[in-house]
Amino acid sequence: MSLQNHVDRAWNILLTHAQTQKKRHLRDLFAEHPRRFEDFSLASGGILMDFSKQRVTQETLDALHGLADACDVAGWRQRMWAGEAINHTENRAVLHMALRTPMDAAESLPEGVAAVLSEVRQTLARMREFCAAVHAGEARGATGARITDVVNLGIGGSDLGPRMATRALAAWHVPGLRVHFVSNMDGADLAPQLLRLNPATTLFIVVSKTFGTQETLANARAARDWLLAGLPEAVREKAMARHFVAVSSHTEAVTAFGIAEAQIFQFCDWVGGRFSLWSPVGLALALAISFERFEAFLAGAHEMDTHFLEAPVRQNMPLTLALLDIWNVNCIGANSHGIFPYSQSLELFPAYLQQLEMESTGKSVDRQGKKILAYKTCPILWGSSGTNGQHSFFQLLHQGGQPIPCDFIVLQQPDFALPGHHAQLLANALAQSAALAFGQTAAEARAAGISEALLPYRTFPGNQPSTTLLLKALTPHTLGQLLALYEHKVFCQSVLWNVNAFDQWGVELGKQMARALLPALEDGAAPTSLDASTRGLLRALKEGGVDAK
Ligand code: F6P
């Protein structure tokens, strides 16, 4: 049988099974299987993954694993790890795992990883030195003042990861150094931050793999002007060397901007932006939490890598998470996926995952260049921290009538303990996933004293699937594990959906069009081929503002 026939057959088995299984209610699945929690949960390192509230049985898992086998997830995993150019549209290897591989693992490594390891270690050593110098007050500003504020200028993968992780690890910050993030092209992002900063004590990290990203360059130029204008003339010569470093793979563009080669931390082309937090893209994070803790963060990710590479398929957490998503999207009919960390420190996690997942698998052309017609791919990811979401959009999850799988991320221990808070937070996290799964029948509502007139409004259909990830605590190590778990999940999904997870051509068209439109906004020369709507809006912007119609 050809490979494609194998895959088609596995999809058919899964979809046939889904015909009956998708009608089943979690209430019945739990009633039938008292050991459901034990049989549908996994643990690795400091993470427990309970997927008993997913609408699956052992037969479902059999069918899903049949698909994983047919799609050769294990083979693709090996190809990635071996350094093959699996990002075929850019002819690039995908080696983010190498960024967190310790040197002592070198002997057992595939060639592709071993080849980059010494470069990785050298860069890490430079990051260590740089962090130590800033923390010790040795790396000072041009006037000799100590650095008190670091500003990360980057966008997308050059912002979301370090921003989220720096926020998440607030309990681990080095005192005396504040780390800020600016990403947006809108001056309303950078300008208010500059108002609060002192040029003499501020360090900018310009993070851009391409060093051609409009937003980052606009912010870097504005920051450079602000710095030069704010420093005494006598020290301006030293300004760029003391106040700017870059993380990039485009040395020429960085030096042309005015940052010397010695101030560049290399961003290798075998790391995708959204998988790059482990590289010098994590410099702001390392400065925020200390290099030693950054190393613990890398070690956590490495522990998950080892699990992903070695754990048997049925115990493999990233693969299982990916298969559950396939089940929900392709068999249950979910179009979106809620991410709910019951942790204020993880409030930016949903935004980070949006890029990781939607930029990776939000695609509908397969690896052979054909339009995918038979199945849907990436759902829309969204979410917020619990309990905030409960008082906002959870209404729709409970009674809106659409299947929306949810990930609950729960911390056993709080990172900021206040009397009475954590037990209540945990109670809410558990209550929500249970309420979503089991709902409330009319009989139960009646028994609880609800009047007949209100019964239709006070019943809850339930059967909303969720996975709960329970972390012992939010530490650099467990955060590393958690992020690597989702990275590998996305990789497995991309194999199952047969898309390239590591390119992002979909973001290019809008960028090109913005470049073409800019002159029309600056000096009046509009491109001739504009559509009527864009032409009308341009006219309104330039001529009469909102009254131009
Ligand atoms: O526009 C999308 C994107 O290319 C992302 O993939 C990337 O993370 C981001 O822009 C920033 O790119 P760069 O690091 O090259 O500035």
Coordinates of C-alpha atoms and ligand atoms in Angstrom, one line a residue:
M1 CA 0.0 0.0 0.0
S2 CA 1.4 3.5 -0.8
L3 CA 2.1 5.9 1.9
Q4 CA -0.8 8.1 0.8
N5 CA -3.2 5.1 0.9
H6 CA -2.0 4.3 4.4
V7 CA -2.7 7.9 5.5
D8 CA -6.1 7.9 3.8
R9 CA -7.0 4.6 5.4
A10 CA -6.0 5.9 8.8
W11 CA -8.1 9.1 8.3
N12 CA -11.1 6.9 7.2
I13 CA -10.8 4.7 10.3
L14 CA -10.7 7.8 12.5
L15 CA -13.6 9.5 10.8
T16 CA -15.7 6.4 10.9
H17 CA -15.1 5.9 14.6
A18 CA -15.9 9.6 15.1
Q19 CA -19.4 9.2 13.6
T20 CA -20.6 7.4 16.8
Q21 CA -18.0 8.6 19.3
K22 CA -18.7 12.3 18.8
K23 CA -22.3 11.9 19.9
R24 CA -21.3 10.5 23.3
H25 CA -21.4 12.7 26.4
L26 CA -18.6 13.0 28.9
R27 CA -21.1 12.1 31.6
D28 CA -21.5 8.7 30.1
L29 CA -17.8 8.2 29.4
F30 CA -17.0 8.9 33.0
A31 CA -19.8 6.7 34.3
E32 CA -18.6 3.8 32.2
H33 CA -15.0 4.1 33.1
P34 CA -14.3 4.8 36.8
R35 CA -10.6 4.8 36.3
R36 CA -10.8 7.5 33.6
F37 CA -8.5 9.9 35.3
E38 CA -5.8 7.2 35.8
D39 CA -6.1 5.9 32.2
F40 CA -6.4 9.3 30.5
S41 CA -3.6 11.3 32.1
L42 CA 0.2 11.5 31.7
A43 CA 3.0 12.9 33.7
S44 CA 6.5 14.1 32.7
G45 CA 8.9 16.0 34.9
G46 CA 6.9 18.6 36.8
I47 CA 3.8 18.5 34.6
L48 CA 0.7 16.3 34.9
M49 CA -1.6 16.3 31.9
D50 CA -5.2 15.2 32.6
F51 CA -7.1 14.6 29.3
S52 CA -9.9 12.5 30.8
K53 CA -12.3 15.4 30.0
Q54 CA -11.6 15.0 26.3
R55 CA -14.3 13.1 24.4
V56 CA -12.1 10.1 23.7
T57 CA -12.0 6.4 24.5
Q58 CA -9.2 3.9 24.1
E59 CA -10.6 3.2 20.6
T60 CA -10.3 6.8 19.8
L61 CA -6.7 6.8 20.9
D62 CA -6.1 3.7 18.8
A63 CA -7.5 5.4 15.7
L64 CA -5.5 8.6 16.4
H65 CA -2.3 6.7 17.0
G66 CA -3.0 4.8 13.8
L67 CA -3.0 8.2 12.0
A68 CA 0.2 9.2 13.7
D69 CA 1.9 6.0 12.5
A70 CA 0.6 6.4 9.0
C71 CA 1.8 10.0 8.9
D72 CA 5.2 8.9 10.2
V73 CA 5.3 11.4 13.1
A74 CA 8.3 9.4 14.5
G75 CA 10.2 9.6 11.2
W76 CA 9.6 13.4 10.8
R77 CA 10.7 13.9 14.4
Q78 CA 13.9 12.1 13.6
R79 CA 14.4 14.1 10.5
M80 CA 14.0 17.4 12.4
W81 CA 16.4 16.2 15.1
A82 CA 18.9 15.0 12.5
G83 CA 19.1 18.5 11.0
E84 CA 17.4 17.8 7.7
A85 CA 16.0 20.8 5.8
I86 CA 12.4 20.0 6.8
N87 CA 11.5 23.6 6.3
H88 CA 11.4 22.9 2.6
T89 CA 10.1 26.2 1.3
E90 CA 13.1 28.0 2.8
N91 CA 15.5 25.1 2.5
R92 CA 16.3 25.3 6.2
A93 CA 16.9 22.9 9.0
V94 CA 14.8 23.2 12.2
L95 CA 17.1 22.9 15.2
H96 CA 15.6 24.9 18.1
M97 CA 16.1 21.8 20.2
A98 CA 19.9 22.2 19.8
L99 CA 19.6 25.6 21.6
R100 CA 18.8 23.8 24.8
T101 CA 21.0 20.7 24.4
P102 CA 23.7 20.5 27.1
M103 CA 27.2 19.9 26.0
D104 CA 27.5 16.7 27.9
A105 CA 24.9 15.2 25.6
A106 CA 27.2 15.7 22.6
E107 CA 28.3 12.1 22.2
S108 CA 24.8 10.7 21.5
L109 CA 23.7 13.5 19.1
P110 CA 22.9 13.3 15.4
E111 CA 25.4 15.1 13.2
G112 CA 23.1 18.0 12.4
V113 CA 22.8 18.9 16.1
A114 CA 26.4 18.2 17.0
A115 CA 27.5 20.5 14.1
V116 CA 25.8 23.5 15.7
L117 CA 26.4 22.8 19.3
S118 CA 29.7 24.5 19.8
E119 CA 28.4 27.7 18.2
V120 CA 25.4 27.5 20.5
R121 CA 27.6 27.1 23.5
Q122 CA 29.8 30.0 22.5
T123 CA 26.8 32.3 22.1
L124 CA 25.4 31.2 25.4
A125 CA 28.8 32.0 27.0
R126 CA 28.7 35.5 25.5
M127 CA 25.2 35.9 26.9
R128 CA 26.4 34.7 30.3
E129 CA 29.2 37.3 30.3
F130 CA 27.0 40.1 29.1
C131 CA 24.3 39.4 31.8
A132 CA 27.0 39.2 34.5
A133 CA 28.5 42.5 33.4
V134 CA 25.1 44.2 33.4
H135 CA 24.1 42.8 36.7
A136 CA 27.4 43.6 38.4
G137 CA 27.2 47.1 37.1
E138 CA 30.3 46.7 34.9
A139 CA 28.6 47.2 31.6
R140 CA 27.7 50.9 32.1
G141 CA 26.1 53.6 30.0
A142 CA 28.1 56.2 28.1
T143 CA 28.2 58.6 31.1
G144 CA 29.4 55.8 33.4
A145 CA 25.9 55.4 35.0
R146 CA 24.7 51.9 35.9
I147 CA 22.1 50.3 33.6
T148 CA 18.7 50.2 35.3
D149 CA 16.4 49.6 32.4
V150 CA 16.5 47.3 29.4
V151 CA 14.2 47.7 26.4
N152 CA 13.6 44.9 24.0
L153 CA 12.7 46.2 20.6
G154 CA 11.3 43.4 18.4
I155 CA 8.0 42.0 17.1
G156 CA 6.4 38.6 16.6
G157 CA 8.8 35.9 17.7
S158 CA 11.3 38.6 18.6
D159 CA 8.9 39.9 21.2
L160 CA 6.1 37.6 22.2
G161 CA 8.3 34.8 23.7
P162 CA 10.7 36.9 25.8
R163 CA 7.9 39.3 26.8
M164 CA 5.6 36.4 27.9
A165 CA 8.4 34.5 29.8
T166 CA 9.7 37.7 31.5
R167 CA 6.1 38.4 32.7
A168 CA 5.6 34.8 33.7
L169 CA 8.8 34.7 35.8
A170 CA 8.2 37.9 37.7
A171 CA 8.8 36.1 40.9
W172 CA 12.4 35.3 39.7
H173 CA 13.5 38.7 38.6
V174 CA 16.9 40.2 39.5
P175 CA 16.2 43.2 41.7
G176 CA 17.4 46.6 40.4
L177 CA 16.9 45.9 36.7
R178 CA 13.7 46.6 34.9
V179 CA 13.0 45.0 31.5
H180 CA 10.5 46.5 29.1
F181 CA 9.1 45.4 25.7
V182 CA 8.2 47.6 22.7
S183 CA 6.9 46.0 19.6
N184 CA 4.2 48.1 17.8
M185 CA 4.7 50.4 14.9
D186 CA 2.4 52.8 16.7
G187 CA 4.3 55.5 18.4
A188 CA 1.9 55.0 21.3
D189 CA 3.9 52.0 22.3
L190 CA 7.5 53.4 22.4
A191 CA 6.8 57.1 23.2
P192 CA 5.2 56.7 26.7
Q193 CA 7.9 54.2 27.7
L194 CA 10.6 56.6 26.7
L195 CA 9.0 59.3 28.8
R196 CA 9.7 57.1 31.9
L197 CA 13.2 56.2 31.0
N198 CA 16.6 57.9 31.4
P199 CA 18.9 57.7 28.4
A200 CA 22.0 57.5 30.6
T201 CA 20.7 54.3 32.3
T202 CA 18.9 52.5 29.4
L203 CA 20.0 49.6 27.3
F204 CA 18.2 48.7 24.0
I205 CA 18.2 45.2 22.6
V206 CA 17.2 45.3 19.0
V207 CA 15.9 41.8 18.1
S208 CA 15.2 41.0 14.5
K209 CA 16.3 37.9 12.6
T210 CA 16.1 39.7 9.3
F211 CA 16.9 43.2 10.6
G212 CA 14.4 44.3 8.0
T213 CA 11.2 44.4 10.0
Q214 CA 9.5 47.8 9.6
E215 CA 8.2 48.0 13.2
T216 CA 11.4 47.1 14.8
L217 CA 13.5 49.4 12.6
A218 CA 11.1 52.3 13.2
N219 CA 11.4 51.8 16.9
A220 CA 15.1 51.3 16.9
R221 CA 15.6 54.5 14.9
A222 CA 13.4 56.5 17.3
A223 CA 15.2 55.0 20.3
R224 CA 18.6 55.9 18.8
D225 CA 17.5 59.5 18.2
W226 CA 16.1 59.7 21.7
L227 CA 19.3 58.4 23.1
L228 CA 21.6 60.6 21.2
A229 CA 19.5 63.7 22.0
G230 CA 19.4 62.8 25.6
L231 CA 23.0 62.1 26.3
P232 CA 25.6 64.9 26.9
E233 CA 27.5 65.7 23.7
A234 CA 30.8 64.7 25.2
V235 CA 29.8 61.1 25.5
R236 CA 27.6 60.6 22.3
E237 CA 30.4 58.9 20.5
K238 CA 30.2 56.0 22.9
A239 CA 26.4 55.9 22.9
M240 CA 25.8 53.1 20.4
A241 CA 28.5 50.9 21.9
R242 CA 27.2 51.3 25.5
H243 CA 23.4 51.4 24.9
F244 CA 22.6 49.2 22.0
V245 CA 23.0 45.5 21.3
A246 CA 21.4 43.5 18.5
V247 CA 20.2 40.0 18.1
S248 CA 20.1 39.2 14.4
S249 CA 21.3 37.0 11.6
H250 CA 21.9 40.0 9.3
T251 CA 25.3 41.4 10.4
E252 CA 25.5 43.9 7.5
A253 CA 22.2 45.5 8.1
V254 CA 22.9 45.8 11.9
T255 CA 26.3 47.4 11.3
A256 CA 24.8 49.8 8.8
F257 CA 22.3 50.8 11.5
G258 CA 25.2 51.7 13.7
I259 CA 25.6 48.7 16.0
A260 CA 29.1 47.2 15.9
E261 CA 29.7 43.6 15.0
A262 CA 31.0 43.0 18.6
Q263 CA 27.6 44.0 19.9
I264 CA 25.7 41.4 17.9
F265 CA 24.4 38.1 19.2
Q266 CA 23.8 35.7 16.3
F267 CA 20.3 34.5 15.5
C268 CA 20.9 31.4 13.3
D269 CA 18.8 30.8 10.3
W270 CA 17.9 27.3 11.5
V271 CA 15.8 28.8 14.2
G272 CA 12.3 30.1 13.4
G273 CA 11.3 33.3 15.1
R274 CA 8.5 31.7 17.1
F275 CA 10.8 28.9 18.2
S276 CA 13.7 31.3 19.1
L277 CA 13.2 32.1 22.8
W278 CA 16.0 29.7 23.6
S279 CA 18.5 31.6 21.5
P280 CA 19.8 35.2 22.2
V281 CA 16.2 36.2 21.5
G282 CA 15.9 35.3 25.2
L283 CA 18.6 37.9 26.2
A284 CA 16.0 40.2 27.8
L285 CA 14.6 37.3 29.7
A286 CA 18.1 36.2 30.8
L287 CA 18.8 39.8 32.0
A288 CA 15.5 39.9 33.8
I289 CA 15.9 36.6 35.7
S290 CA 19.7 36.0 35.6
F291 CA 21.7 33.8 33.3
E292 CA 21.7 30.9 35.9
R293 CA 17.8 30.9 35.8
F294 CA 17.8 31.2 32.1
E295 CA 19.9 28.0 32.1
A296 CA 17.3 26.3 34.3
F297 CA 14.7 27.4 31.7
L298 CA 16.8 25.8 28.9
A299 CA 17.2 22.6 31.1
G300 CA 13.4 22.4 31.5
A301 CA 12.9 22.6 27.7
H302 CA 15.6 20.0 27.3
E303 CA 13.9 17.7 29.7
M304 CA 10.7 17.9 27.6
D305 CA 12.8 17.4 24.4
T306 CA 14.2 14.2 25.8
H307 CA 10.6 13.1 26.8
F308 CA 9.4 13.9 23.3
L309 CA 12.2 12.1 21.6
E310 CA 12.2 9.0 23.8
A311 CA 8.9 8.4 25.5
P312 CA 6.8 5.7 24.0
V313 CA 4.0 7.0 21.8
R314 CA 1.2 6.3 24.2
Q315 CA 3.0 8.2 27.0
N316 CA 4.2 10.9 24.8
M317 CA 2.7 14.2 26.0
P318 CA 3.3 16.5 23.0
L319 CA 2.1 13.8 20.6
T320 CA -1.0 13.1 22.7
L321 CA -1.8 16.8 23.0
A322 CA -1.5 17.1 19.2
L323 CA -3.7 14.1 18.5
L324 CA -6.4 15.5 20.8
D325 CA -6.4 18.7 18.8
I326 CA -6.8 16.7 15.6
W327 CA -9.7 14.9 17.2
N328 CA -11.4 18.1 18.3
V329 CA -10.8 20.0 15.0
N330 CA -11.3 17.2 12.5
C331 CA -13.8 14.9 14.2
I332 CA -15.7 17.0 16.8
G333 CA -15.9 20.1 14.6
A334 CA -14.1 22.7 16.8
N335 CA -13.1 25.9 15.0
S336 CA -11.4 27.5 18.0
H337 CA -9.4 26.6 21.0
G338 CA -9.4 28.4 24.4
I339 CA -6.2 28.7 26.4
F340 CA -6.8 29.5 30.0
P341 CA -3.9 29.7 32.4
Y342 CA -5.2 30.0 35.9
S343 CA -2.2 32.2 36.7
Q344 CA -1.9 35.9 36.3
S345 CA 1.8 35.5 35.6
L346 CA 0.9 33.5 32.5
E347 CA -1.5 36.1 31.2
L348 CA 0.5 36.5 28.0
F349 CA 0.7 32.8 27.3
P350 CA -2.4 32.8 25.0
A351 CA -0.9 35.6 22.9
Y352 CA 2.4 33.7 22.6
L353 CA 0.6 30.5 21.6
Q354 CA -1.4 32.4 19.0
Q355 CA 1.8 33.0 17.0
L356 CA 3.3 29.6 17.8
E357 CA 0.3 27.7 16.5
M358 CA -1.5 30.0 14.1
E359 CA 1.7 31.1 12.2
S360 CA 2.9 27.4 12.2
T361 CA -0.2 25.5 11.1
G362 CA -2.6 28.1 9.9
K363 CA -2.1 26.9 6.4
S364 CA -4.1 25.1 3.7
V365 CA -1.5 24.0 1.2
D366 CA 0.2 20.8 2.0
R367 CA 3.9 19.9 1.8
Q368 CA 3.4 18.8 -1.8
G369 CA 2.0 22.2 -2.8
K370 CA -1.6 21.0 -3.1
K371 CA -4.6 22.7 -1.6
I372 CA -5.9 20.8 1.4
L373 CA -9.5 20.0 0.8
A374 CA -10.2 17.0 3.0
Y375 CA -9.7 18.5 6.4
K376 CA -9.3 21.7 8.4
T377 CA -6.1 22.7 10.0
C378 CA -5.2 25.1 12.8
P379 CA -8.2 26.3 14.9
I380 CA -8.3 29.9 16.1
L381 CA -6.5 30.2 19.4
W382 CA -7.6 32.7 22.0
G383 CA -7.9 33.0 25.7
S384 CA -7.0 34.9 28.9
S385 CA -6.0 34.2 32.4
G386 CA -8.5 32.7 34.7
T387 CA -10.5 33.7 36.6
N388 CA -10.8 36.9 34.5
G389 CA -12.3 35.0 31.5
Q390 CA -15.0 33.6 33.7
H391 CA -16.5 37.0 34.1
S392 CA -16.4 37.7 30.4
F393 CA -16.7 35.1 27.6
F394 CA -17.1 31.9 29.6
Q395 CA -20.9 32.4 29.1
L396 CA -20.4 31.3 25.5
L397 CA -18.3 28.3 26.5
H398 CA -21.1 27.1 28.9
Q399 CA -24.2 27.8 26.8
G400 CA -23.2 29.1 23.4
G401 CA -23.7 25.8 21.8
Q402 CA -20.4 25.4 19.9
P403 CA -17.7 22.9 20.8
I404 CA -14.6 24.8 22.0
P405 CA -11.9 22.7 23.5
C406 CA -10.0 24.4 26.3
D407 CA -6.6 24.0 27.9
F408 CA -6.5 24.8 31.6
I409 CA -3.1 25.5 33.0
V410 CA -3.0 25.3 36.7
L411 CA -0.2 25.8 39.3
Q412 CA -0.1 23.6 42.3
Q413 CA 1.8 26.2 44.3
P414 CA 1.3 30.0 43.8
D415 CA 4.2 32.1 42.7
F416 CA 2.9 35.1 44.7
A417 CA 1.1 33.8 47.8
L418 CA -1.6 35.9 49.5
P419 CA -3.8 34.5 52.2
G420 CA -6.9 32.8 50.9
H421 CA -6.1 33.4 47.2
H422 CA -4.6 30.3 45.8
A423 CA -7.2 27.8 47.1
Q424 CA -9.9 29.9 45.6
L425 CA -8.1 30.1 42.3
L426 CA -7.7 26.4 42.2
A427 CA -11.3 25.7 43.1
N428 CA -12.4 27.9 40.2
A429 CA -10.1 26.2 37.7
L430 CA -11.3 22.7 38.7
A431 CA -14.9 23.9 38.9
Q432 CA -14.9 25.4 35.4
S433 CA -13.5 22.4 33.6
A434 CA -16.0 20.1 35.5
A435 CA -18.9 22.4 34.8
L436 CA -17.9 22.6 31.1
A437 CA -17.6 18.8 30.9
F438 CA -20.7 17.7 32.8
G439 CA -23.0 20.7 32.6
Q440 CA -26.3 20.6 34.5
T441 CA -29.4 18.8 33.4
A442 CA -32.9 20.1 33.7
A443 CA -33.6 17.5 36.5
E444 CA -30.5 18.7 38.4
A445 CA -31.6 22.4 38.0
R446 CA -35.1 21.5 39.2
A447 CA -33.7 19.7 42.2
A448 CA -31.7 22.7 43.0
G449 CA -34.9 24.8 43.2
I450 CA -34.9 26.5 39.8
S451 CA -38.4 27.5 38.7
E452 CA -39.9 25.9 35.6
A453 CA -39.9 29.2 33.8
L454 CA -36.2 29.6 34.2
L455 CA -35.2 25.9 33.6
P456 CA -34.3 26.4 29.9
Y457 CA -31.9 29.2 30.9
R458 CA -30.4 27.4 33.8
T459 CA -29.5 24.1 32.2
F460 CA -26.0 23.6 30.9
P461 CA -25.4 21.1 28.1
G462 CA -21.8 20.3 29.1
N463 CA -19.7 18.0 27.0
Q464 CA -17.2 20.7 26.4
P465 CA -13.8 19.0 26.1
S466 CA -10.7 20.2 28.0
T467 CA -7.2 19.2 29.0
T468 CA -5.7 20.3 32.3
L469 CA -2.0 20.8 32.6
L470 CA -1.0 20.9 36.2
L471 CA 2.4 22.4 37.0
K472 CA 3.9 21.9 40.4
A473 CA 5.0 25.5 40.4
L474 CA 5.8 28.2 37.9
T475 CA 9.6 28.2 37.8
P476 CA 12.1 28.8 35.0
H477 CA 12.4 25.0 34.7
T478 CA 8.7 24.2 34.4
L479 CA 8.1 27.1 32.1
G480 CA 10.8 25.7 29.8
Q481 CA 9.0 22.4 29.9
L482 CA 5.6 23.9 29.2
L483 CA 6.8 25.9 26.2
A484 CA 8.7 23.0 24.7
L485 CA 5.6 20.8 25.2
Y486 CA 3.6 23.2 23.0
E487 CA 6.4 23.6 20.5
H488 CA 6.5 19.8 20.0
K489 CA 2.7 19.6 19.9
V490 CA 2.6 22.1 17.0
F491 CA 5.3 20.1 15.2
C492 CA 3.3 16.8 15.5
Q493 CA 0.2 18.6 14.3
S494 CA 2.0 19.9 11.3
V495 CA 3.0 16.4 10.4
L496 CA -0.5 15.1 10.9
W497 CA -2.0 17.9 8.8
N498 CA 0.9 17.6 6.3
V499 CA 1.9 21.3 6.4
N500 CA 5.2 23.0 6.8
A501 CA 5.2 24.4 10.4
F502 CA 8.3 26.5 9.9
D503 CA 7.5 29.0 7.1
Q504 CA 5.0 31.9 7.2
W505 CA 4.4 33.1 3.7
G506 CA 1.0 34.3 4.6
V507 CA 2.4 37.4 6.4
E508 CA 4.2 38.7 3.3
L509 CA 1.4 40.0 1.1
G510 CA 0.2 42.6 3.6
K511 CA 3.8 43.8 4.3
Q512 CA 4.4 44.3 0.5
M513 CA 1.2 46.2 0.1
A514 CA 2.0 48.5 3.1
R515 CA 5.3 49.3 1.5
A516 CA 3.6 50.2 -1.7
L517 CA 1.0 52.4 0.1
L518 CA 3.5 54.3 2.3
P519 CA 4.4 56.9 -0.4
A520 CA 0.7 57.7 -0.9
L521 CA 0.5 58.6 2.8
E522 CA 3.8 60.5 2.9
D523 CA 3.9 62.5 -0.3
G524 CA 0.8 61.9 -2.2
A525 CA 1.8 59.5 -5.0
A526 CA -0.8 56.7 -4.7
P527 CA -0.2 53.5 -6.6
T528 CA -2.4 53.4 -9.8
S529 CA -3.9 50.0 -9.2
L530 CA -5.7 50.6 -5.9
D531 CA -9.1 49.2 -5.2
A532 CA -12.0 51.6 -4.7
S533 CA -12.2 51.0 -0.9
T534 CA -8.5 51.7 -0.3
R535 CA -8.6 54.7 -2.6
G536 CA -11.6 56.1 -0.7
L537 CA -10.0 55.5 2.7
L538 CA -6.7 57.2 1.5
R539 CA -8.7 60.2 0.3
A540 CA -10.5 60.4 3.6
L541 CA -7.3 60.2 5.5
K542 CA -5.5 62.8 3.4
E543 CA -8.2 65.3 2.5
G544 CA -11.1 65.6 4.8
G545 CA -10.4 63.2 7.6
V546 CA -13.6 61.3 8.6
D547 CA -15.8 64.0 7.1
A548 CA -14.5 63.5 3.6
K549 CA -17.4 61.3 2.3
Ligands
F6P1 O1 5.9 38.9 10.0 C1 6.1 37.7 10.7 C2 7.5 37.5 11.2 O2 8.3 37.2 10.2 C3 7.5 36.4 12.3 O3 7.6 35.2 11.8 C4 8.7 36.9 13.1 O4 8.8 36.3 14.3 C5 8.5 38.3 13.1 O5 8.0 38.7 11.8 C6 9.7 39.2 13.4 O6 10.8 39.0 12.4 P1 12.2 39.5 12.6 O7 12.8 38.8 13.8 O8 12.9 39.2 11.4 O9 12.1 41.0 12.9

